[in-house]
């Protein structure tokens, strides 16, 4: 994972201050829950489905961990 900078939502737009760390080209912006993902365009639907699957697995594992800690 690579930290790219700060992103803000302003008037329905996402503004990203990456200080030149983002590669050239266009990006698709995907929101999963409260997380924002930038994926190089054009968006590959299979890749998006895989990312959604991984996010669901991660959320489920996190939830299970919190439930075990609560016991």
Coordinates of N, CA and C in Angstrom, one line a residue:
X1 N 0.8 -1.2 0.0 CA 0.0 0.0 0.0 C 0.9 1.2 0.0
X2 N 0.4 2.3 -0.7 CA 1.2 3.5 -0.8 C 0.3 4.7 -0.4
X3 N 0.8 5.5 0.5 CA 0.0 6.7 0.9 C 0.2 7.8 -0.1
X4 N -0.9 8.3 -0.7 CA -0.8 9.3 -1.7 C -1.2 10.7 -1.3
X5 N -1.8 10.9 -0.2 CA -2.1 12.2 0.2 C -3.5 12.3 0.8
X6 N -4.0 13.5 0.8 CA -5.3 13.8 1.4 C -6.4 14.1 0.3
X7 N -7.6 13.5 0.5 CA -8.7 13.8 -0.4 C -9.8 14.4 0.4
X8 N -10.5 15.4 -0.2 CA -11.7 16.0 0.5 C -12.9 16.0 -0.4
X9 N -14.1 15.9 0.2 CA -15.3 16.0 -0.6 C -15.8 17.4 -0.4
X10 N -15.9 18.2 -1.5 CA -16.4 19.5 -1.5 C -17.4 19.7 -2.6
X11 N -18.6 20.1 -2.2 CA -19.7 20.4 -3.2 C -19.9 19.2 -4.2
X12 N -19.9 18.0 -3.6 CA -20.1 16.8 -4.4 C -18.9 16.4 -5.3
X13 N -17.8 17.0 -5.1 CA -16.6 16.6 -5.9 C -15.5 16.1 -4.9
X14 N -14.7 15.2 -5.4 CA -13.6 14.7 -4.6 C -12.3 15.5 -5.0
X15 N -11.7 16.2 -4.1 CA -10.5 16.9 -4.4 C -9.3 16.2 -3.8
X16 N -8.3 15.9 -4.5 CA -7.2 15.1 -4.0 C -5.9 15.9 -4.1
X17 N -5.2 16.0 -2.9 CA -3.9 16.7 -2.9 C -2.9 15.6 -2.7
X18 N -2.3 15.1 -3.9 CA -1.3 14.0 -3.8 C 0.1 14.5 -3.9
X19 N 0.4 15.7 -4.0 CA 1.7 16.3 -4.1 C 2.5 15.5 -5.2
X20 N 1.9 15.2 -6.3 CA 2.6 14.6 -7.4 C 2.9 13.1 -7.3
X21 N 2.2 12.5 -6.3 CA 2.5 11.0 -6.1 C 1.6 10.1 -6.9
X22 N 0.6 10.7 -7.5 CA -0.4 9.9 -8.3 C 0.1 9.8 -9.7
X23 N 0.1 8.6 -10.3 CA 0.6 8.4 -11.6 C -0.2 9.1 -12.7
X24 N 0.3 9.2 -13.9 CA -0.4 9.8 -15.0 C -1.6 9.0 -15.4
X25 N -2.6 9.7 -16.0 CA -3.8 9.0 -16.6 C -5.0 9.3 -15.7
X26 N -6.1 8.7 -16.2 CA -7.4 8.9 -15.6 C -7.7 7.8 -14.6
X27 N -8.5 8.1 -13.6 CA -8.8 7.1 -12.5 C -10.3 7.1 -12.3
X28 N -10.8 5.9 -12.0 CA -12.2 5.7 -11.6 C -12.2 5.9 -10.1
X29 N -13.3 6.6 -9.6 CA -13.4 6.8 -8.1 C -14.5 5.9 -7.6
X30 N -14.2 5.0 -6.7 CA -15.2 4.1 -6.2 C -15.3 4.3 -4.7
X31 N -16.5 4.3 -4.2 CA -16.8 4.5 -2.8 C -17.4 3.2 -2.2
X32 N -16.7 2.6 -1.3 CA -17.2 1.4 -0.6 C -17.3 1.7 0.9
X33 N -18.6 1.8 1.3 CA -18.8 2.2 2.7 C -18.4 3.7 2.8
X34 N -17.5 4.0 3.7 CA -16.9 5.3 3.8 C -15.5 5.4 3.2
X35 N -15.1 4.4 2.5 CA -13.7 4.4 1.9 C -13.8 4.8 0.4
X36 N -12.8 5.5 0.0 CA -12.7 6.0 -1.4 C -11.5 5.2 -2.0
X37 N -11.8 4.6 -3.2 CA -10.7 3.9 -3.9 C -10.5 4.6 -5.3
X38 N -9.3 4.7 -5.7 CA -9.0 5.2 -7.0 C -8.5 4.0 -7.8
X39 N -9.1 3.7 -8.9 CA -8.7 2.6 -9.8 C -8.3 3.1 -11.1
X40 N -7.2 2.8 -11.7 CA -6.9 3.3 -13.0 C -8.0 2.9 -14.0
X41 N -8.3 3.9 -14.8 CA -9.4 3.7 -15.9 C -8.8 3.1 -17.1
X42 N -9.5 2.4 -17.9 CA -10.9 2.1 -17.7 C -11.1 1.0 -16.6
X43 N -12.3 1.1 -15.9 CA -12.6 0.2 -14.8 C -12.9 -1.2 -15.4
X44 N -12.2 -2.2 -14.8 CA -12.4 -3.6 -15.1 C -13.4 -4.1 -14.1
X45 N -14.6 -4.4 -14.6 CA -15.7 -4.9 -13.7 C -15.3 -6.1 -12.9
X46 N -14.5 -7.0 -13.4 CA -14.1 -8.2 -12.7 C -13.2 -7.7 -11.5
X47 N -12.3 -6.8 -11.8 CA -11.4 -6.2 -10.8 C -12.2 -5.6 -9.7
X48 N -13.2 -4.8 -10.0 CA -14.1 -4.1 -9.0 C -14.8 -5.2 -8.2
X49 N -15.3 -6.2 -8.8 CA -16.0 -7.3 -8.1 C -15.0 -7.9 -7.1
X50 N -13.8 -8.1 -7.5 CA -12.8 -8.7 -6.6 C -12.5 -7.8 -5.4
X51 N -12.4 -6.5 -5.7 CA -12.1 -5.5 -4.6 C -13.3 -5.5 -3.6
X52 N -14.5 -5.5 -4.2 CA -15.7 -5.6 -3.3 C -15.7 -6.8 -2.4
X53 N -15.3 -8.0 -3.0 CA -15.2 -9.2 -2.3 C -14.2 -9.1 -1.1
X54 N -13.0 -8.6 -1.5 CA -12.0 -8.4 -0.4 C -12.4 -7.5 0.7
X55 N -13.1 -6.4 0.3 CA -13.6 -5.5 1.3 C -14.6 -6.1 2.2
X56 N -15.5 -6.9 1.7 CA -16.5 -7.6 2.5 C -15.8 -8.6 3.4
X57 N -14.8 -9.3 2.9 CA -14.1 -10.3 3.8 C -13.4 -9.5 4.9
X58 N -12.8 -8.4 4.6 CA -12.0 -7.6 5.6 C -13.0 -7.1 6.6
X59 N -14.1 -6.6 6.2 CA -15.1 -6.1 7.2 C -15.6 -7.2 8.1
X60 N -15.9 -8.4 7.5 CA -16.4 -9.5 8.3 C -15.3 -10.0 9.3
X61 N -14.1 -10.1 8.9 CA -13.0 -10.5 9.8 C -12.8 -9.5 10.9
X62 N -12.9 -8.2 10.6 CA -12.8 -7.1 11.6 C -14.0 -7.2 12.6
X63 N -15.2 -7.5 12.1 CA -16.3 -7.6 13.0 C -16.2 -8.8 13.9
X64 N -15.7 -9.9 13.4 CA -15.5 -11.1 14.2 C -14.4 -10.9 15.3
X65 N -13.4 -10.1 14.9 CA -12.3 -9.8 15.9 C -12.9 -8.9 17.0
X66 N -13.7 -8.0 16.7 CA -14.3 -7.1 17.7 C -15.3 -7.9 18.6
X67 N -16.0 -8.8 18.0 CA -16.9 -9.7 18.8 C -16.1 -10.5 19.8
X68 N -15.0 -11.1 19.3 CA -14.2 -11.9 20.2 C -13.6 -11.1 21.3
X69 N -13.2 -9.8 21.0 CA -12.6 -8.9 22.0 C -13.6 -8.5 23.0
X70 N -14.9 -8.4 22.6 CA -16.0 -8.0 23.5 C -16.3 -9.1 24.6
X71 N -15.9 -10.3 24.3 CA -16.3 -11.4 25.2 C -15.4 -11.4 26.4

